[in-house]
Each structure stands twice: as structure tokens, then as C-alpha cells.
PDB file of C-alpha atoms in Angstrom:
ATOM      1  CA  UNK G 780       6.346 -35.596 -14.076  1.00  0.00           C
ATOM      2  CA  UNK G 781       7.207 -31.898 -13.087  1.00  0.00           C
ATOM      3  CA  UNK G 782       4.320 -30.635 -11.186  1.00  0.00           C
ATOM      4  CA  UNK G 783       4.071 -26.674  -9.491  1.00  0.00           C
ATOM      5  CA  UNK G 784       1.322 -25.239  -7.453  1.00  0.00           C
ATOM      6  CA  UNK G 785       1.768 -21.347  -6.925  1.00  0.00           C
ATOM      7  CA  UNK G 786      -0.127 -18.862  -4.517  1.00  0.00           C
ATOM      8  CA  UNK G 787       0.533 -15.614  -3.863  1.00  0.00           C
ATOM      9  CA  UNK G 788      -0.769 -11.726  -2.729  1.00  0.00           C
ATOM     10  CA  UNK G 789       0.659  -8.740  -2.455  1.00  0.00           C
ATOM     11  CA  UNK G 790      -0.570  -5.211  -1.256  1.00  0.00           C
ATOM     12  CA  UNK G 791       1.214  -2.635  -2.145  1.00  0.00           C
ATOM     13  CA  UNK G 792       1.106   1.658  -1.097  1.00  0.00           C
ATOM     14  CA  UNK G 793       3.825   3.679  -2.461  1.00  0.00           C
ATOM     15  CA  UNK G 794       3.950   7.459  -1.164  1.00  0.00           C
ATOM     16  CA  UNK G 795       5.331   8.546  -5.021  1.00  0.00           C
ATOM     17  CA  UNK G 796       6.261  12.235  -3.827  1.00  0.00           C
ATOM     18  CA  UNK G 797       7.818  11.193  -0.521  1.00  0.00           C
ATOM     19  CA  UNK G 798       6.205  14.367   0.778  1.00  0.00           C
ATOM     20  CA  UNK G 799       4.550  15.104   4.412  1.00  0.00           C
ATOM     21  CA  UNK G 800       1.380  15.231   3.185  1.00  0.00           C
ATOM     22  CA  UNK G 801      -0.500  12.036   0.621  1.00  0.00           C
ATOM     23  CA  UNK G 802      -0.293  14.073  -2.385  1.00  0.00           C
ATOM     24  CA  UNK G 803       0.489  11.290  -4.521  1.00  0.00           C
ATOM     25  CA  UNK G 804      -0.010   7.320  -3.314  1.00  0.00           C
ATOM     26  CA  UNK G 805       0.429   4.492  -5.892  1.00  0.00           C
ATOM     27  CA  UNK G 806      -1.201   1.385  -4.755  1.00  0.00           C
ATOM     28  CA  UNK G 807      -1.608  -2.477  -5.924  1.00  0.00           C
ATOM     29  CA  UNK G 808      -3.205  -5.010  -4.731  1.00  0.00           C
ATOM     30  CA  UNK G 809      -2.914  -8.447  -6.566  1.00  0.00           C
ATOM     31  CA  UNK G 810      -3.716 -12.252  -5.877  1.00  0.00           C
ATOM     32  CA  UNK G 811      -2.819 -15.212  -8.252  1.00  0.00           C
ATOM     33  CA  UNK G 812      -2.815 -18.936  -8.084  1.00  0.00           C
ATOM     34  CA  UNK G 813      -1.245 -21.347 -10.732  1.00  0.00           C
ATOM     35  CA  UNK G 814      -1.300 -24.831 -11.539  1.00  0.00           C
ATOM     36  CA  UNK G 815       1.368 -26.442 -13.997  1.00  0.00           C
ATOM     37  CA  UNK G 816       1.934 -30.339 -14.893  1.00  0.00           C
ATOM     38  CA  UNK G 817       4.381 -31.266 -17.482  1.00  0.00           C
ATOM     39  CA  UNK G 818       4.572 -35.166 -18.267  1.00  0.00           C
ATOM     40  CA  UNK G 819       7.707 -35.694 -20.051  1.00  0.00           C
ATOM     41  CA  UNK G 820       8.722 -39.244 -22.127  1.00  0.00           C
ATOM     42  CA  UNK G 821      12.512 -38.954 -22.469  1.00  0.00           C
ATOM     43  CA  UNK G 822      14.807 -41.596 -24.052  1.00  0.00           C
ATOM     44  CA  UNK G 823      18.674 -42.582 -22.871  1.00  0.00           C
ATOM     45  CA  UNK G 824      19.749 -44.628 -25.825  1.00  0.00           C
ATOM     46  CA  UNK G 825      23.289 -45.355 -26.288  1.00  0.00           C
ATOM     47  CA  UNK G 826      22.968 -45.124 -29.581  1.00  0.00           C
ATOM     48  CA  UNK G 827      22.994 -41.750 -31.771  1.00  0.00           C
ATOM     49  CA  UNK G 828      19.389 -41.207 -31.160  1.00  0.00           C
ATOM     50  CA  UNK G 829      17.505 -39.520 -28.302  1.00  0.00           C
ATOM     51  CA  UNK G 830      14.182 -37.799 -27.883  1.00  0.00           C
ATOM     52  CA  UNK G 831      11.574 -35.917 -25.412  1.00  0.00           C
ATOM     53  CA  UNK G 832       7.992 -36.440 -25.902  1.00  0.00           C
ATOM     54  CA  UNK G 833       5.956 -34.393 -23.758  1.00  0.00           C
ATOM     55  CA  UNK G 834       2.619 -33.027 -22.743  1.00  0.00           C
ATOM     56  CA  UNK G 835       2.293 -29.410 -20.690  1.00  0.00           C
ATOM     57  CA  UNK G 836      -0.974 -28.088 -18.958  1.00  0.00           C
ATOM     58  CA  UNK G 837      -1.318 -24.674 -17.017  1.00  0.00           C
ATOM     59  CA  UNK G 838      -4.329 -23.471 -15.197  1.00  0.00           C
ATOM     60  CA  UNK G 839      -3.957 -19.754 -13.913  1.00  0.00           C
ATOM     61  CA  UNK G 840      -6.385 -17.353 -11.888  1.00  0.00           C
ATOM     62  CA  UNK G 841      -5.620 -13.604 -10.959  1.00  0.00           C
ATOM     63  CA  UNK G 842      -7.116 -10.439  -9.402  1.00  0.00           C
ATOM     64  CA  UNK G 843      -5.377  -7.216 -10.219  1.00  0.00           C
ATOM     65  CA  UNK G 844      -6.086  -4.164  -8.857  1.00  0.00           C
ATOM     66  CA  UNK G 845      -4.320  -0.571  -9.342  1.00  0.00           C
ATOM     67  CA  UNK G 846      -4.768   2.970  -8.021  1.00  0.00           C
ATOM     68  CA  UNK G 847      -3.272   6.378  -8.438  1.00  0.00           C
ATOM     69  CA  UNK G 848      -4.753   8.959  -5.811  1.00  0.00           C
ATOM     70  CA  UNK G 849      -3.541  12.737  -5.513  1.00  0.00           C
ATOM     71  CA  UNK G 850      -4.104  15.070  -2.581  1.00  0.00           C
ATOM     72  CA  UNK G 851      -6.125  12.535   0.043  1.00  0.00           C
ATOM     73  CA  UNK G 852      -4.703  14.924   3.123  1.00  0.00           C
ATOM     74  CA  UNK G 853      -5.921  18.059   1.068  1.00  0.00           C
ATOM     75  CA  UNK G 854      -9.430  19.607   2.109  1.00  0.00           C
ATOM     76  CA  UNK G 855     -10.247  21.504  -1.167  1.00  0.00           C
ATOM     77  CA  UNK G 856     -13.391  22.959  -0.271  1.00  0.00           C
ATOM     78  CA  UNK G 857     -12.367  23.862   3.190  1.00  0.00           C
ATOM     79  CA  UNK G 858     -15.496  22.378   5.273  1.00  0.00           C
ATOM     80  CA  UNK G 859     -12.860  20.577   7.809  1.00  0.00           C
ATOM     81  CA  UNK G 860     -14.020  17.251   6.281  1.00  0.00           C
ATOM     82  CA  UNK G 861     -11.870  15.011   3.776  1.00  0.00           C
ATOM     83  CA  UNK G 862     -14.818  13.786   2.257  1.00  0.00           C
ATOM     84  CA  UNK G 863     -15.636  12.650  -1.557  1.00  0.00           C
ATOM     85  CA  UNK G 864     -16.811  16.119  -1.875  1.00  0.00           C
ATOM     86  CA  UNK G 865     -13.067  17.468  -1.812  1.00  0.00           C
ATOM     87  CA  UNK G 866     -12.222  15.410  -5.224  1.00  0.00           C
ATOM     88  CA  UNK G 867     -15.293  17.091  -6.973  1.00  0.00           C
ATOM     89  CA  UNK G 868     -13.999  20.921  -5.711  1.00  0.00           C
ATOM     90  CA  UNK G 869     -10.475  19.604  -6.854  1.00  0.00           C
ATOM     91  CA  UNK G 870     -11.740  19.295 -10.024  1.00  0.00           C
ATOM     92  CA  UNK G 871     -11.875  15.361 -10.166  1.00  0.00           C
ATOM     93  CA  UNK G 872      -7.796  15.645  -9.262  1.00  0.00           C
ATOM     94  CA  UNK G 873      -7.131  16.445  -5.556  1.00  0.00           C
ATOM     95  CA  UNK G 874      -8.827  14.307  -3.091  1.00  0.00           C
ATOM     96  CA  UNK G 875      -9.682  11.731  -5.620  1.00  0.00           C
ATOM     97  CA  UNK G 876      -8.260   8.145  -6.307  1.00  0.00           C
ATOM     98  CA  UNK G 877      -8.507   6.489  -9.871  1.00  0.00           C
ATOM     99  CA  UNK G 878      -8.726   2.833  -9.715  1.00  0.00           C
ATOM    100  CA  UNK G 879      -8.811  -0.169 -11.903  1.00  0.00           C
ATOM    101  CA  UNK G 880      -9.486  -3.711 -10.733  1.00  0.00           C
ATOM    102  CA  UNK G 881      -9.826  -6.823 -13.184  1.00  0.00           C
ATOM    103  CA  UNK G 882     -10.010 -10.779 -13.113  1.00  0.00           C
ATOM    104  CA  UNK G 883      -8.519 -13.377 -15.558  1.00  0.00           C
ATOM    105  CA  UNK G 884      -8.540 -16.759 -15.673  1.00  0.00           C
ATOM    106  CA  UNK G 885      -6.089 -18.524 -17.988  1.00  0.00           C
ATOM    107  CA  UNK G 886      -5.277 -22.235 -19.187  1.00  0.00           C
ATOM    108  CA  UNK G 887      -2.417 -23.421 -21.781  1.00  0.00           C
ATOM    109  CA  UNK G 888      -1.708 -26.795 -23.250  1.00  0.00           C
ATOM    110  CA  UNK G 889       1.022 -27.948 -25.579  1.00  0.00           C
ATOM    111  CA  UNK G 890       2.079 -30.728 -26.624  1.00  0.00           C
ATOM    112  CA  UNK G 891       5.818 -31.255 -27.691  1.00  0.00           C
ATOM    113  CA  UNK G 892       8.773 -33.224 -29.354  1.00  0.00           C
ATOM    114  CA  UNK G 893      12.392 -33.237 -29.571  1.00  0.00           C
ATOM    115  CA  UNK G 894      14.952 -35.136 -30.686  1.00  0.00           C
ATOM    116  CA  UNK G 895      18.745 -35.318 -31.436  1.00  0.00           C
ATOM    117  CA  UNK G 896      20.771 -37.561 -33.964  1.00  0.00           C
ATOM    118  CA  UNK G 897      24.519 -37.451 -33.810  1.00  0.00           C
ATOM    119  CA  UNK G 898      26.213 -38.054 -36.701  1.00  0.00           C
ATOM    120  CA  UNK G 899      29.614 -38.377 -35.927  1.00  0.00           C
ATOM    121  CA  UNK G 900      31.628 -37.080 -33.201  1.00  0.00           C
ATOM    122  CA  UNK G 901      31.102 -33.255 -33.608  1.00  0.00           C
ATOM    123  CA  UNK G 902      27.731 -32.845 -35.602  1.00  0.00           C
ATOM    124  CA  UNK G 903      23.981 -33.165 -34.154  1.00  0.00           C
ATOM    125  CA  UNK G 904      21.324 -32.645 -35.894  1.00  0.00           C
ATOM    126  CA  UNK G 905      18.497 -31.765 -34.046  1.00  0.00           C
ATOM    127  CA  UNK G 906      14.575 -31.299 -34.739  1.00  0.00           C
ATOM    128  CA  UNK G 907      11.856 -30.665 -32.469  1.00  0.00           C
ATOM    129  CA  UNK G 908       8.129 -29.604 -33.055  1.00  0.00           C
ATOM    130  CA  UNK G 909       5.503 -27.837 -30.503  1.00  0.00           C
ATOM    131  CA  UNK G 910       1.781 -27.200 -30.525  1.00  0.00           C
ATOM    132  CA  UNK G 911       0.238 -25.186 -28.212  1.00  0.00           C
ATOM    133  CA  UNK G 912      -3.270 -23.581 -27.415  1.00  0.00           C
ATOM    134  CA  UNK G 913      -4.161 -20.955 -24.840  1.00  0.00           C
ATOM    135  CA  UNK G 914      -7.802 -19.444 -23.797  1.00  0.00           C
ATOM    136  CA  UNK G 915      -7.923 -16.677 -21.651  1.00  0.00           C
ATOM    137  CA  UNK G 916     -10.870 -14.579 -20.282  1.00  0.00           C
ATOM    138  CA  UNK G 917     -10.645 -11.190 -18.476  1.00  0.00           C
ATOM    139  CA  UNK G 918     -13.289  -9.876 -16.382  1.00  0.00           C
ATOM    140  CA  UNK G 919     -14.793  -8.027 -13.849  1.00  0.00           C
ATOM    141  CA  UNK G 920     -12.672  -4.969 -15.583  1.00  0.00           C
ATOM    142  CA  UNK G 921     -13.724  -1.471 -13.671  1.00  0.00           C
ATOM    143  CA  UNK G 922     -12.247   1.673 -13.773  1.00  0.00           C
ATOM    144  CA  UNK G 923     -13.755   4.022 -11.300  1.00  0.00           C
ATOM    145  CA  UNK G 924     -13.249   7.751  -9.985  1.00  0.00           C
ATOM    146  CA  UNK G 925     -13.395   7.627  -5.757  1.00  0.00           C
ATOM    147  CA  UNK G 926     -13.408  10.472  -3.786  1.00  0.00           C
ATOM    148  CA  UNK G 927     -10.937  10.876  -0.970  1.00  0.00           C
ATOM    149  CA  UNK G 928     -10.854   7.239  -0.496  1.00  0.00           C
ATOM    150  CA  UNK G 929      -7.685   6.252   1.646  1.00  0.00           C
ATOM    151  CA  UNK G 930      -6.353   3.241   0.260  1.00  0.00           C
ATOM    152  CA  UNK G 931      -7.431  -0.172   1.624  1.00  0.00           C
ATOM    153  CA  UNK G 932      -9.928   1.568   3.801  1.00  0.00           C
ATOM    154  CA  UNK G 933     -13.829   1.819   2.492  1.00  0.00           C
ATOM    155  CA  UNK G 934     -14.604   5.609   3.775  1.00  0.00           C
ATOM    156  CA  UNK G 935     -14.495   7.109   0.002  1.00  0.00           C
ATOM    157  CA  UNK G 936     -17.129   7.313  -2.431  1.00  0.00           C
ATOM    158  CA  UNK G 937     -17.274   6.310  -6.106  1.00  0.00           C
ATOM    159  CA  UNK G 938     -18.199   9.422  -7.918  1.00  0.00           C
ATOM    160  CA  UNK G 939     -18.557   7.952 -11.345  1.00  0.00           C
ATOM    161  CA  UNK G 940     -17.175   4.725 -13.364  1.00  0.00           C
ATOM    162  CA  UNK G 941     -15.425   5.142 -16.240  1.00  0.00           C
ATOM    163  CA  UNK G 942     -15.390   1.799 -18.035  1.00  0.00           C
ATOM    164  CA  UNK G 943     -18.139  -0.014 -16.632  1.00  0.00           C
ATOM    165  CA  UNK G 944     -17.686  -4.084 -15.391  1.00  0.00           C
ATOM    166  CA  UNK G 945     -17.065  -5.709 -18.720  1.00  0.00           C
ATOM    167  CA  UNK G 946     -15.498  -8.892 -20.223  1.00  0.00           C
ATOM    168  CA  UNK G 947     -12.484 -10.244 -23.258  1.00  0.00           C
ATOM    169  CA  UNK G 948     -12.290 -13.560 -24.246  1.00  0.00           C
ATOM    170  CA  UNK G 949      -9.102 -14.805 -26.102  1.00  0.00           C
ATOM    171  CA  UNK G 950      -8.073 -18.389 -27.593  1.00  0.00           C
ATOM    172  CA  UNK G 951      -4.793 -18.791 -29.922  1.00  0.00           C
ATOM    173  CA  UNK G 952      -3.296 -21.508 -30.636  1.00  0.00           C
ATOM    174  CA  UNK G 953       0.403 -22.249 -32.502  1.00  0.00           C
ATOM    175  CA  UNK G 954       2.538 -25.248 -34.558  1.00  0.00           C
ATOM    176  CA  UNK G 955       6.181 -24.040 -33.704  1.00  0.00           C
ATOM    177  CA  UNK G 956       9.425 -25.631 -34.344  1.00  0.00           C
ATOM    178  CA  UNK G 957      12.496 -25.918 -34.291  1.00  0.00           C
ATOM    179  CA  UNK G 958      15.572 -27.457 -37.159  1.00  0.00           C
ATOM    180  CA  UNK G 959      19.256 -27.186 -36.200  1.00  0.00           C
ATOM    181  CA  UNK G 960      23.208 -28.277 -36.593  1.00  0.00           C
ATOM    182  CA  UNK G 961      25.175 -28.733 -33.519  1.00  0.00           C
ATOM    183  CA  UNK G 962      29.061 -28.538 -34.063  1.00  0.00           C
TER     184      UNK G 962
END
């Protein structure tokens, strides 16, 4: 039995222009946890034969969010205030930040087989066979247009959104293997 557990976060605000002023910030922020199990049957025959049977499970959740903001320390319309007011004078470029946030949720199971035959001193055959099905849903997806918002702190405004909160399911699933000559 192999089992993981997996947590992690990471905020992230990269000053892209490495000038004096924010002209242009790059930010992430990003959580996920994971759970895997793999259950494995393996054989240690002295004989020619050998196999792995085996079962896999994965459980996954994760919040992404990404931003790109241009001119935060730039006050377009000149009123002394860096205010939401200064993206829509920059013409929806300076003083605004365009973010997109998202949440998935994962899982993954396969079940598996492999086995070698040797056949003499320098030849193995070997064959092995894998099915596996995945389901995934993303949600929460929202891409929004903030004025003057400096990143990680809630003074901006959300002028407009430009993909609404909205929601993709997947499932796929897969018979893969695998035929081969060792020498």
C-alpha cells in the first residue's frame, strides 16, 4: 500500500517591469490538496513468472487564481485618488487589474496488470494492461475587470465581469496497454 496526502498554497506578486512605479504586477494565488492510494499485489516467484496486480485511486481539489494589473501607482484622471475610477480614464488598461479565479475538483481510478515471463536467459516477454477513468468538474470560473485594486488587498472595485461564474464537467475513461521483448 503506497499512500500520499498533499497540501499546499502559494501567493505569488511578480513586479514584471522591475520599474519604480507598479506598472505591471503578475500575481497567483493557488491552494490544492490531494489524496492518492495505490494497493499493489506483486508476486516473487522463482520461477520465470512474475506479476503486479494493482488498484490506484486519486482524489484532488484546487483553487486557482491569476491576475495581470498595469499602472496601479498611476492616477489617470488626476483627482489625487488611485481609485477604480483611474482604470475607466485609462481606458480599461492603466489602473486596472484583470483577474481570473476557478475551482476543480478531480478523482482518477485505474486498475492495472503486469507481468513478465523469461524465456531463457536473455529474453522477457512482457505484457501488461491498464484501465483507467477520470471525472473532473471546474467551477466557480470568473474573469473580472477591477479597478486599481492592489493585489491581495480589497480597496478596488469590479467594474465589469467578463465571463460570468460558470461550470465544465469532464469524465474519460481508457483500456491501455502495453506488449514487449526484453533482450
Amino acid at each position: 500500500s503506497i499512500t500520499s496526502w498533499d497540501k499546499g498554497d502559494i501567493r505569488l506578486v511578480n513586479d514584471a517591469d522591475g520599474a519604480p512605479i507598479r506598472f505591471t504586477e503578475v500575481g497567483y494565488n493557488g491552494k490544492v490538496e490531494q489524496i492518492t492510494q495505490d494497493l499493489r499485489l506483486t508476486s516473487s516467484f522463482d520461477g520465470p513468472f512474475n506479476f503486479i496486480i494493482g488498484a490506484y485511486y486519486l482524489n484532488e481539489k484546487l483553487f486557482s487564481s491569476a491576475s495581470n494589473a498595469f499602472g496601479l501607482d498611476i492616477d489617470t484622471n488626476l483627482d489625487g485618488v488611485l481609485n477604480a475610477q483611474d482604470c475607466v480614464s485609462g481606458a480599461f488598461f492603466i489602473g486596472c487589474s484583470y483577474t481570473n479565479s476557478f475551482d476543480q475538483k478531480k478523482t482518477s481510478f485505474a486498475a492495472y496488470a503486469d507481468s513478465k515471463l523469461n524465456v531463457g536467459e536473455k529474453i522477457t516477454f512482457n505484457v501488461g494492461v491498464r484501465y483507467t477513468k477520470d471525472k473532473g468538474r471546474q467551477y466557480n470560473l470568473v474573469s473580472n475587470v477591477i479597478g486599481n485594486k492592489y493585489q491581495y488587498k480589497d480597496i478596488g472595485q469590479i467594474l465589469f465581469n467578463i465571463i460570468p461564474s460558470s461550470e465544465q464537467r469532464f469524465s474519460d475513461s481508457d483500456v491501455s496497454g502495453k506488449l514487449g521483448i526484453e533482450y
